[in-house]
XYZ file of C-alpha atoms in Angstrom:
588
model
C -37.774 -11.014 -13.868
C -39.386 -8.502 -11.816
C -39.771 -8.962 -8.091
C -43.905 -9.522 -7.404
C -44.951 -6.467 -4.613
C -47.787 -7.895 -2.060
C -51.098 -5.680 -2.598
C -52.296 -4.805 0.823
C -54.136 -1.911 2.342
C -51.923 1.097 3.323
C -52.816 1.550 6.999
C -51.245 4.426 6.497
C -53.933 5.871 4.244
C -55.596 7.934 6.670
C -52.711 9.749 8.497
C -52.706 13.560 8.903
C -51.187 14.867 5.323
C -49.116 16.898 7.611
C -45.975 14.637 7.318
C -46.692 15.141 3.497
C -47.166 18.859 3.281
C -43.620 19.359 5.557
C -41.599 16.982 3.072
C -43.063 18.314 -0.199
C -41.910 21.801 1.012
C -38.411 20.536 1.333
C -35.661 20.817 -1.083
C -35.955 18.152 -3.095
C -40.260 18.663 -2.721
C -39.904 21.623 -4.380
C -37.417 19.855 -7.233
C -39.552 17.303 -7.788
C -42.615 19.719 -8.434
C -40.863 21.598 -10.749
C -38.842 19.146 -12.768
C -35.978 21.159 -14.028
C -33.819 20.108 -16.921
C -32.214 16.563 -16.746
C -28.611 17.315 -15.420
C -27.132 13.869 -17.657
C -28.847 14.080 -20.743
C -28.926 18.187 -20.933
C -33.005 17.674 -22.398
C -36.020 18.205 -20.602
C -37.333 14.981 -18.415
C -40.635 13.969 -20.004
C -43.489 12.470 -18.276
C -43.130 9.118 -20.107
C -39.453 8.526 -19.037
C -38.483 5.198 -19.053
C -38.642 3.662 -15.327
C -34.652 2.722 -14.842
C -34.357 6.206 -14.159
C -32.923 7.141 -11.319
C -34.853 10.493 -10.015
C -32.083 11.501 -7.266
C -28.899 9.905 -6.347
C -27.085 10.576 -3.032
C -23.348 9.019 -2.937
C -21.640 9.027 0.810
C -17.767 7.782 0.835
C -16.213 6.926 4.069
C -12.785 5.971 4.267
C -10.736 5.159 7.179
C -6.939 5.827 7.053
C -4.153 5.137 9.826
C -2.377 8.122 10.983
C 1.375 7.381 11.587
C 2.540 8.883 14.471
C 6.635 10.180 14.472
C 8.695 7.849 17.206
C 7.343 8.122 21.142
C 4.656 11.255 19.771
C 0.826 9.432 20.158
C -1.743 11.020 18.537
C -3.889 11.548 21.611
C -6.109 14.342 20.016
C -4.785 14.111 16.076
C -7.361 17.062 15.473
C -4.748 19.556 17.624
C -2.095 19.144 14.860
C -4.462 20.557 12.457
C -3.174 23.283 10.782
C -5.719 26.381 11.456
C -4.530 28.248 8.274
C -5.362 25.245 6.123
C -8.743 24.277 4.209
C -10.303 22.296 7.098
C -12.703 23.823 10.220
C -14.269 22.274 12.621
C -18.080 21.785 13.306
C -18.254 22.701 16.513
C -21.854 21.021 17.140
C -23.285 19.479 14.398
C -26.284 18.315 16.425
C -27.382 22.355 17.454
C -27.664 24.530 14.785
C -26.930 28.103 16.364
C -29.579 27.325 19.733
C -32.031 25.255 17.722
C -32.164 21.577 17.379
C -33.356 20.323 13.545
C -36.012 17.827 13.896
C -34.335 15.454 11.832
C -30.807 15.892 14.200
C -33.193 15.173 17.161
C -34.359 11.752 15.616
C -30.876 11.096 14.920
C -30.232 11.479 18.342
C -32.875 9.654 19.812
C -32.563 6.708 17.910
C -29.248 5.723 20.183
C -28.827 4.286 22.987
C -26.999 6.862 25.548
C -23.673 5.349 25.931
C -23.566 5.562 22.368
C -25.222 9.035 22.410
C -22.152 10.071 24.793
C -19.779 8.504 21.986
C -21.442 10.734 18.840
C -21.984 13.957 20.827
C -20.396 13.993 24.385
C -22.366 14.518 27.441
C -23.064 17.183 30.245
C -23.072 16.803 33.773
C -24.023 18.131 36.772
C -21.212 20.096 38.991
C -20.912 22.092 42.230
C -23.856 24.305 42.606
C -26.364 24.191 39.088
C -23.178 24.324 37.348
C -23.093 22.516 34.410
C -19.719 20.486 33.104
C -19.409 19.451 29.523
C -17.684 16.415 28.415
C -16.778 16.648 24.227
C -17.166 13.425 22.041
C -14.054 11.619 21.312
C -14.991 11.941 17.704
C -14.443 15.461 15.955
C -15.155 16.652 12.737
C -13.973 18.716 10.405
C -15.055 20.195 7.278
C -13.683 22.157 4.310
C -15.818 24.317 2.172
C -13.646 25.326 -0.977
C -15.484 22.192 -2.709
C -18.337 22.919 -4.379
C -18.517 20.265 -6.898
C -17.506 17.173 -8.929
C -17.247 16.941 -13.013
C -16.013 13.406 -14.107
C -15.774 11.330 -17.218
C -17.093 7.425 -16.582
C -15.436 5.975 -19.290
C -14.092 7.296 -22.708
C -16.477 8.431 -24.969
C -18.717 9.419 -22.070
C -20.628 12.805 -21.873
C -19.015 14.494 -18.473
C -21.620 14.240 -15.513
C -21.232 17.349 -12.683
C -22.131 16.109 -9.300
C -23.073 18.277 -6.536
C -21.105 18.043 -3.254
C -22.966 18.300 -0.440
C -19.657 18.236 2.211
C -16.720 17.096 2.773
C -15.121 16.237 6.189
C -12.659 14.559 8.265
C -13.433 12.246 11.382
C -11.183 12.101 14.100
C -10.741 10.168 16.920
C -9.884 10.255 20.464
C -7.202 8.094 21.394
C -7.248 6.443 18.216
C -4.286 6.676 15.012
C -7.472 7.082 12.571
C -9.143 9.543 10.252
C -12.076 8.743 8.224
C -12.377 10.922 4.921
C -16.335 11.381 4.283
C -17.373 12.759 0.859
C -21.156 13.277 -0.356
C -22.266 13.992 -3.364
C -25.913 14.382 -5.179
C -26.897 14.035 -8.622
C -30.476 13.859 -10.082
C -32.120 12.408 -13.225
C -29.881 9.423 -14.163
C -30.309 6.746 -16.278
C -29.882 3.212 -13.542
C -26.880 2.121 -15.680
C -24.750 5.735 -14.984
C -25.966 5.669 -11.467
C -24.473 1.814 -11.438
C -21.378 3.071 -12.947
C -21.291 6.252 -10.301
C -21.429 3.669 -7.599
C -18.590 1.205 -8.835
C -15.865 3.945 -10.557
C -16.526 7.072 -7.828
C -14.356 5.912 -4.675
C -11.092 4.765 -5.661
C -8.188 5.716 -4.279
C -5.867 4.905 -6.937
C -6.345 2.885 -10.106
C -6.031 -0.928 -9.804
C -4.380 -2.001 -12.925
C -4.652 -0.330 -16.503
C -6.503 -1.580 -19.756
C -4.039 -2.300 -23.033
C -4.512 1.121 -24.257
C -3.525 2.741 -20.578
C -6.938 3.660 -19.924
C -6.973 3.083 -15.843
C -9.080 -0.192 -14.866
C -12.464 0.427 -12.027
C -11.580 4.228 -12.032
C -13.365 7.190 -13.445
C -11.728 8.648 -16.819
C -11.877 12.256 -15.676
C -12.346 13.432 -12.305
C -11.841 17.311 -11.344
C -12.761 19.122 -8.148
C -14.458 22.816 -8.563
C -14.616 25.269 -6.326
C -16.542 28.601 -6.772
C -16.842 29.876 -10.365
C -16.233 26.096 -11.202
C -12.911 26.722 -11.216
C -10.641 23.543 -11.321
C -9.164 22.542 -7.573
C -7.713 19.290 -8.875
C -7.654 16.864 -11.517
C -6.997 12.883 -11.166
C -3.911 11.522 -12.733
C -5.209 7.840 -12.676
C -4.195 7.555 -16.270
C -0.352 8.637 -15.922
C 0.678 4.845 -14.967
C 4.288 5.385 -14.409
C 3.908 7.835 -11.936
C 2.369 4.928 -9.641
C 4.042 2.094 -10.803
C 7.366 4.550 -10.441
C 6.137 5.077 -6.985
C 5.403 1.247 -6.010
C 8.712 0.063 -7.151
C 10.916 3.088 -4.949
C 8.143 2.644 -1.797
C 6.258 -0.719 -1.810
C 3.592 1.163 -1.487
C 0.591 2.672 -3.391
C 0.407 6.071 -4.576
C -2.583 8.216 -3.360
C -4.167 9.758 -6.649
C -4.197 13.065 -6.747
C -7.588 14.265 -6.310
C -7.927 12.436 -3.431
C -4.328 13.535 -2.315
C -5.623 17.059 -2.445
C -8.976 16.568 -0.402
C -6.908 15.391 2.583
C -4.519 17.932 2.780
C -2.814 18.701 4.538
C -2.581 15.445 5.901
C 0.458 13.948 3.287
C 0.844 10.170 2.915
C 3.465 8.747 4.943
C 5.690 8.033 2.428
C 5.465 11.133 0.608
C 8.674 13.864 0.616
C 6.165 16.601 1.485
C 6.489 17.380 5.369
C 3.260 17.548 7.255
C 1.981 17.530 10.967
C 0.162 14.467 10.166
C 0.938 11.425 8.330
C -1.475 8.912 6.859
C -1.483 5.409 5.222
C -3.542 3.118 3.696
C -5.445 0.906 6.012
C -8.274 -1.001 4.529
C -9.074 -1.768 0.367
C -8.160 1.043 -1.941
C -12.189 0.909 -2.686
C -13.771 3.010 -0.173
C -16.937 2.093 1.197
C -19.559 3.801 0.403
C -23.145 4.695 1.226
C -26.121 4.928 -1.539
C -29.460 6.312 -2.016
C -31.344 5.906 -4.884
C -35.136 7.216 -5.607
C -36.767 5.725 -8.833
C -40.309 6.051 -10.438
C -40.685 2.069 -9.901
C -38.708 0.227 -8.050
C -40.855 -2.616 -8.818
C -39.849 -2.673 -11.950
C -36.090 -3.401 -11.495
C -35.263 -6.768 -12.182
C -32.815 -9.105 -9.545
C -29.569 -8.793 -11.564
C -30.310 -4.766 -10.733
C -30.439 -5.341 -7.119
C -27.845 -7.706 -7.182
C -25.875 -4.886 -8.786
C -26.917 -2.229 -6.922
C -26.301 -4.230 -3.553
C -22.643 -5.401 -4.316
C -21.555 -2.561 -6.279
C -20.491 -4.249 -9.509
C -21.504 -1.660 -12.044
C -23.647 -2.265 -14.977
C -24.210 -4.860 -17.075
C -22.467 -5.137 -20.014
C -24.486 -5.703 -23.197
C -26.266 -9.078 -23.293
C -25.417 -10.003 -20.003
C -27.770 -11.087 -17.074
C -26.195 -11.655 -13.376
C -22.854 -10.243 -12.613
C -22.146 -13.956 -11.164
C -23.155 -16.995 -10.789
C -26.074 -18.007 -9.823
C -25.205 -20.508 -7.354
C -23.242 -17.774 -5.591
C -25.972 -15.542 -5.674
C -29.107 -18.066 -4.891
C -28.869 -16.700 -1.065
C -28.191 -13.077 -2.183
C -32.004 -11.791 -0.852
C -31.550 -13.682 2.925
C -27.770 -12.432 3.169
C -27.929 -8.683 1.506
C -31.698 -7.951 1.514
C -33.067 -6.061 4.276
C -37.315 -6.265 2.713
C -39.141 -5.612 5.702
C -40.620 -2.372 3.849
C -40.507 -3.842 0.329
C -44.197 -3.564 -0.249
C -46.776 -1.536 -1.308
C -47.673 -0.311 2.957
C -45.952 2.047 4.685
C -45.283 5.989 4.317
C -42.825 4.829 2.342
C -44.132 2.004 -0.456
C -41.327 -0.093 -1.996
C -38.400 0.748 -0.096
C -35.365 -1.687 -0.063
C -32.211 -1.877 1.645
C -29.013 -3.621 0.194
C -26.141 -4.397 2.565
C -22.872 -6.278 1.674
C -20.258 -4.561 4.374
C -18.583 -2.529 1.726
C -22.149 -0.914 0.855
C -25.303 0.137 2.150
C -27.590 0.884 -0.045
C -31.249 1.602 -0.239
C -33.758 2.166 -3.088
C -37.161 3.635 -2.842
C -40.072 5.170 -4.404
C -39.588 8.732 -5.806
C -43.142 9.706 -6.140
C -43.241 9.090 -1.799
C -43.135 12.286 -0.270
C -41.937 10.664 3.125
C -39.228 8.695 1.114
C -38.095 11.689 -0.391
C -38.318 13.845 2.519
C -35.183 15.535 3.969
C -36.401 16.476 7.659
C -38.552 13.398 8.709
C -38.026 11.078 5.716
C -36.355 8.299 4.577
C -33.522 10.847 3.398
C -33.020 12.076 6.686
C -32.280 8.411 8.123
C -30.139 7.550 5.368
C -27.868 10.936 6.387
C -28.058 10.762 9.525
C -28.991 7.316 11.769
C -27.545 5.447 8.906
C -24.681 6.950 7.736
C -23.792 7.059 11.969
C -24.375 3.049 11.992
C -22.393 2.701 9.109
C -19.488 5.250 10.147
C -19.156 3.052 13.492
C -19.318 -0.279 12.122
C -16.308 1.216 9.611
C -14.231 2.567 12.602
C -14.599 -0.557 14.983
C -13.273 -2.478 11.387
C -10.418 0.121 11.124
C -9.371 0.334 14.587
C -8.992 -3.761 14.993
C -7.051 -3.744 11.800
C -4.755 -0.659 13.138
C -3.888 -2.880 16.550
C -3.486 -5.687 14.339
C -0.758 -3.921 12.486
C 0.871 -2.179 15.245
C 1.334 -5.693 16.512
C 3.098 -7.020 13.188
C 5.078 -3.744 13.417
C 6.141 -4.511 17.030
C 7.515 -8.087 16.573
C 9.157 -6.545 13.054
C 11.547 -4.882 14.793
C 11.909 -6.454 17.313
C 16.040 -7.835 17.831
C 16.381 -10.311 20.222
C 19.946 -9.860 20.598
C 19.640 -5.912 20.908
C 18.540 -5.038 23.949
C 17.546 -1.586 23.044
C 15.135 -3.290 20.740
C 14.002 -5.716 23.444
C 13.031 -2.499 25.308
C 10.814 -0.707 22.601
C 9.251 -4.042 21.694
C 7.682 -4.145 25.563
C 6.690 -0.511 25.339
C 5.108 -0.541 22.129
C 3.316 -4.136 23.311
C 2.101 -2.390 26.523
C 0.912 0.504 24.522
C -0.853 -1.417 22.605
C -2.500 -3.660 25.032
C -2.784 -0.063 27.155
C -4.841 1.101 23.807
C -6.921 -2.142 23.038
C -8.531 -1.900 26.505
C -9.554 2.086 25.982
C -10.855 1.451 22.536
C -12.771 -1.483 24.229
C -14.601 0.171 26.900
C -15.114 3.511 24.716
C -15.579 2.145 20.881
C -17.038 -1.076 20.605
C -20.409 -1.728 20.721
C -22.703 -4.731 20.293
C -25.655 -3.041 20.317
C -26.373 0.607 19.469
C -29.910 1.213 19.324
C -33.612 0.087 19.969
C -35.084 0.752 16.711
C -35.401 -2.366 15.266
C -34.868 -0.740 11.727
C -31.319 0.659 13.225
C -30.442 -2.064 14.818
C -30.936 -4.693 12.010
C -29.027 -2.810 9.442
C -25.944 -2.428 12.298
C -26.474 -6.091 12.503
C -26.377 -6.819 8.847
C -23.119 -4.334 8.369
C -21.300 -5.930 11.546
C -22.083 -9.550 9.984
C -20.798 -8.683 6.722
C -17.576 -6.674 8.005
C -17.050 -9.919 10.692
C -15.748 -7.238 12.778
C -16.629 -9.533 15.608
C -14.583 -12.642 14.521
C -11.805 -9.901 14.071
C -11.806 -8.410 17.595
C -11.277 -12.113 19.308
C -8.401 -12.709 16.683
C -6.777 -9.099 18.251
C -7.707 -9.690 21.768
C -6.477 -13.090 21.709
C -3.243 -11.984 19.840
C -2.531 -8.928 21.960
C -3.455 -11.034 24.988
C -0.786 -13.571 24.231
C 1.811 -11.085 23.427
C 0.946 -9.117 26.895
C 1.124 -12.683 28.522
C 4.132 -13.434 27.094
C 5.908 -10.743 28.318
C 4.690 -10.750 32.012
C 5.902 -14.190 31.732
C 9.232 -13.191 30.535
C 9.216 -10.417 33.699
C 8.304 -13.435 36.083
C 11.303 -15.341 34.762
C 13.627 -12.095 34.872
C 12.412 -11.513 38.480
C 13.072 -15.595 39.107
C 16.312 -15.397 38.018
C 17.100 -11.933 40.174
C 15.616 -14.023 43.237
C 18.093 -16.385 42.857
C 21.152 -14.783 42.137
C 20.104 -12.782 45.352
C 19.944 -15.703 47.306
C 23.035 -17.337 46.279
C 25.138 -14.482 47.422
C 23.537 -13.817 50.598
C 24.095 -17.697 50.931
C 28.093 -17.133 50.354
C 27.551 -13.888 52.317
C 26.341 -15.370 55.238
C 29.762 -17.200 55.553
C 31.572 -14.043 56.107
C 29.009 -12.529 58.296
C 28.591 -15.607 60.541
C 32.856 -15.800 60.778
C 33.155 -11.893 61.527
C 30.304 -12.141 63.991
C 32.110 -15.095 65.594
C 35.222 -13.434 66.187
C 34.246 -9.817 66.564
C 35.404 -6.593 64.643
C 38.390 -6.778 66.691
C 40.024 -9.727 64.406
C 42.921 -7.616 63.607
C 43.347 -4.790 66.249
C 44.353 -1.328 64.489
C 42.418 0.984 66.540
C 45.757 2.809 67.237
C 47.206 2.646 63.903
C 47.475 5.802 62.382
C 44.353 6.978 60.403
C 46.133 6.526 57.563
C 47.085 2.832 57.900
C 43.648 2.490 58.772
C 42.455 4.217 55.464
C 44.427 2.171 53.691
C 43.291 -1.172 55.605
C 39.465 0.071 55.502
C 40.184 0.454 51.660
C 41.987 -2.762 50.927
C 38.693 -4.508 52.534
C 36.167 -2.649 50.631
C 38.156 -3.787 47.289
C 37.914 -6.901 48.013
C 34.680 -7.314 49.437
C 33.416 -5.471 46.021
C 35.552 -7.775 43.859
C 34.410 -10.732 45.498
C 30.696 -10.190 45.401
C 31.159 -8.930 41.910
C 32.445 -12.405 41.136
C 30.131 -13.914 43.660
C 27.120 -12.553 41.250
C 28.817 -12.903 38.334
C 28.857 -16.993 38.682
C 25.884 -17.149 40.679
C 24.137 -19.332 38.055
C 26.698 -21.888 38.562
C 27.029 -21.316 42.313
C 22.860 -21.683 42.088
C 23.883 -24.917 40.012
C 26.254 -25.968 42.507
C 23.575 -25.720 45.253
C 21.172 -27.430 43.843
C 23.362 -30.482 43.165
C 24.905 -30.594 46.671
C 21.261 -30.652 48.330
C 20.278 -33.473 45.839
C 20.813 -36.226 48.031
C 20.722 -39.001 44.733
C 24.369 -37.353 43.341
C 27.282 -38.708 44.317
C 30.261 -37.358 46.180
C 32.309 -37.051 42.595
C 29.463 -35.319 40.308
C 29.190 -32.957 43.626
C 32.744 -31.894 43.174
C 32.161 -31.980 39.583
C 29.244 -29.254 40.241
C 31.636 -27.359 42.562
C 34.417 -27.628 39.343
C 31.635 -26.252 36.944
C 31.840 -22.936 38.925
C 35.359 -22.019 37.923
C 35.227 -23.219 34.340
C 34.364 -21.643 31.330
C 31.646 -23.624 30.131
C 27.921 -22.203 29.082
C 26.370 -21.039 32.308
């Protein structure tokens, strides 16, 4: 059933055509005039092309990944262990390109609010004189350029599609044990169903399970990375099972496939024999989440079950089928995943839809609208640029609760209450974590990032879905408790010093008063020789060590033994019995 589009009057109509004469000389203006050869199908695109085509196709991946630092080494600023001679370099500015600022980078920036703006591209401030200091972003990216392309395989059978990637980069953090892997890649003139497949095979880090005839379940058949010439970089080995079910049963752990293996080197998976500077895990789902823009003659013309599709990332339908669910657990899909407030026929940019689920965000337009299509001013623009930086910070805030979370299981893990080396690390690696929740809280975690009501609903919308907020009280309260805990366990440690203390200044005092009393003259060897006197001076000492040795030694008894002879309701005989206690051997 199609979705019914509200006829209205474009106010719109009567704008300056200069918005429209700046995006049709764009990139994808100038593609779009001249209609080249259908990059799927290998024929020419014909004017009467069925409507479930999908015109261009922009895929963004972002995973997040935990680095794992060696023993007492943090990974203050991870970037510095880069290696320089390896694949990656990093983007200086990517807000100024050489002294110029792009128009569409200067919407981008705009469109936060400035403590945010500090967070995506540092800040500069005023020093001595008209000197000018300037403070970096604590994220930094990096970027390899050997990548020039993707050919895969969907499924068997399949004619091999070559996707063209646009970059591919690595997000670092300050004071955070993250990475985020970000991968875009473009295709154009796609029937809806490969698109749907694109979406649901193309970010996986490693097969989940395998079909009878070992063909890998949710993954792409073929997947190879070119470089220039379109020679081969690497190939996926999703289909070699017993290399990762080998691999789970030595390590308890997934394997990384190895396409994806070789885009993050040389960053090496933490349980991998290759050495490396820095070590990564898994974090999150072995699905990445991912990022989708779709341009199509009608979008009108799609029916729910494509939307539904398109907004949770299920793939296509198979033949004969309808929903991907039910439809009682879709009947609320449009309130909980639709953002419509530009699905109809107003606007500069007509028929424009977003779909959010968490895992996705996804929007679907009009082809034949040059401000949809546009790449400086556009829609295109804000799904590169404001909304891939909504959805990259929604995704770290996710990753970075779920890294505390795990440091925390990790802490109590090894902890050995009996060792008290372990006892040790377990407070230092609680304080550094509570040390580490507070930073991320005053420098990463934001309710609110913008004033644009378009930004700020579709932050909303991710945040809801990714209950990143129900998951920071869950970590604040845990690491609270755990930091609580142990200041209580210092209070009682300090208690228990306090008394011991007091107990043998108590049975202290006795000798002091008595010495006092008498005098230092108690036994008169002023005249003795020195060495008699040595030797009397020494004899004292001993036993003035040996006795408050033992003196400390039972002071919890002695502290026992006090407390029952000023409790005026024991008796003379459970007195003496308390004063007994302190030379037994009895639990203290």
């Amino acid at each position: 059933m199609s979705l019914p589009l509200p006829r209205v009057a474009d106010p719109a109509a009567g704008r300056s055509s200069a918005m429209q004469r700046t995006c049709e000389t764009s990139w994808f203006g100038r593609w779009l005039r001249h209609r080249p050869e259908a990059a799927y199908t290998g024929r020419p695109m014909s004017d009467d092309a069925a409507p479930e085509r999908v015109r261009h196709l922009r895929q963004v991946l972002l995973w997040p990944l935990q680095l794992v630092p060696e023993e007492g080494q943090a990974h203050a600023r991870p970037w510095e262990r880069m290696d320089p001679n390896g694949p990656w370099r990093e983007v200086r500015d990517e807000l100024i390109s050489g002294h110029e600022v792009h128009e569409r980078h200067y919407s981008e920036f705009v469109a936060f609010l400035p403590y945010v703006q500090r967070f995506l591209y540092g800040e500069a401030r005023r020093g001595a004189g008209d000197a000018v200091r300037w403070r970096a972003s604590p994220m930094r990216v990096f970027r390899r350029h050997d990548i020039e392309a993707a050919r895969v395989v969907l499924q068997p059978g399949a004619p091999a599609l070559r996707l063209a990637v646009q970059h591919v980069d690595l997000h670092f953090f300050y004071d955070l044990d993250l990475v985020l892997l970000n991968v875009e890649v473009a295709a154009k003139d796609l029937p809806l169903a490969v698109a749907q497949e694109l979406m649901y095979r193309f970010g996986r880090g490693y097969p989940g399970g395998w079909q009878p005839d070992g063909t890998a379940l949710h993954c792409l058949f073929e997947f190879e990375w070119l470089g220039a010439g379109a020679r081969v970089l690497a190939r996926s080995d999703v289909q070699q099972r017993e290399l990762f079910l080998d691999f789970v049963a030595e390590h308890r752990a997934p394997r990384m496939a190895a396409h994806w293996a070789h885009v993050l080197e040389p960053l090496v998976p933490d349980l991998s024999a290759r050495s490396g500077s820095l070590r990564y895990r898994q974090i999150e789902y072995y699905r990445m989440p991912l990022m989708a823009y779709l341009a199509l003659d009608d979008p009108a013309s799609l029916e729910r079950a494509d939307f539904v599709r398109l907004g949770l990332v299920t793939g296509s339908a198979a033949p004969g089928a309808t929903l991907p669910f039910a439809e009682e657990h879709l009947r609320d899909f449009e309130r909980r995943h639709c953002y419509d407030r530009f699905w109809c026929d107003a606007g500069a940019a007509p028929r424009t839809r977003y779909l959010l689920s968490g895992h996705a965000l996804v929007v679907v337009g009009d082809a034949a609208s040059p401000f949809y299509t546009c790449d400086e001013r556009g829609v295109l623009a804000q799904f590169r640029h404001q909304h891939f930086l909504l959805f990259l910070i929604a995704h770290v805030q996710k990753a970075a609760l779920l890294m505390f979370s795990d440091r925390l299981v990790e802490a109590l893990e090894d902890l050995e209450v009996r060792d008290a080396a372990s006892v040790k690390r377990f407070k230092r690696r609680i304080r550094r974590c509570f040390e580490g929740f507070l930073r991320f809280t005053h420098r990463y975690w934001f309710h609110e990032i913008s004033e644009q009501s378009q930004v700020r609903a579709l932050f909303a919308l991710t945040v809801q879905h990714l209950e990143t907020d129900a998951l920071y009280e869950e970590v604040k309260c845990r690491t609270a408790d755990m930091n609580a805990y142990l200041d209580a366990d210092s209070l009682r440690r300090q208690a228990n010093t306090v008394v011991r203390l007091t107990v043998v200044t108590i049975f202290g005092l006795i000798g002091t008063i008595t010495t006092g009393f008498l005098g230092m003259n108690l036994i008169a060897a002023a005249d003795q020789p020195l060495a008699l006197r040595v030797l009397a001076f020494s004899a004292v000492t001993v036993g003035a060590i040996v006795l408050s040795v033992y003196t400390i030694a039972r002071s919890k008894r002695l502290s026992d033994f006090l407390d029952a002879l000023s409790d005026e309701r024991l008796t003379l005989r459970a007195k003496a019995a308390a004063l007994a206690a302190v030379f037994g051997r009895g639990e203290t």
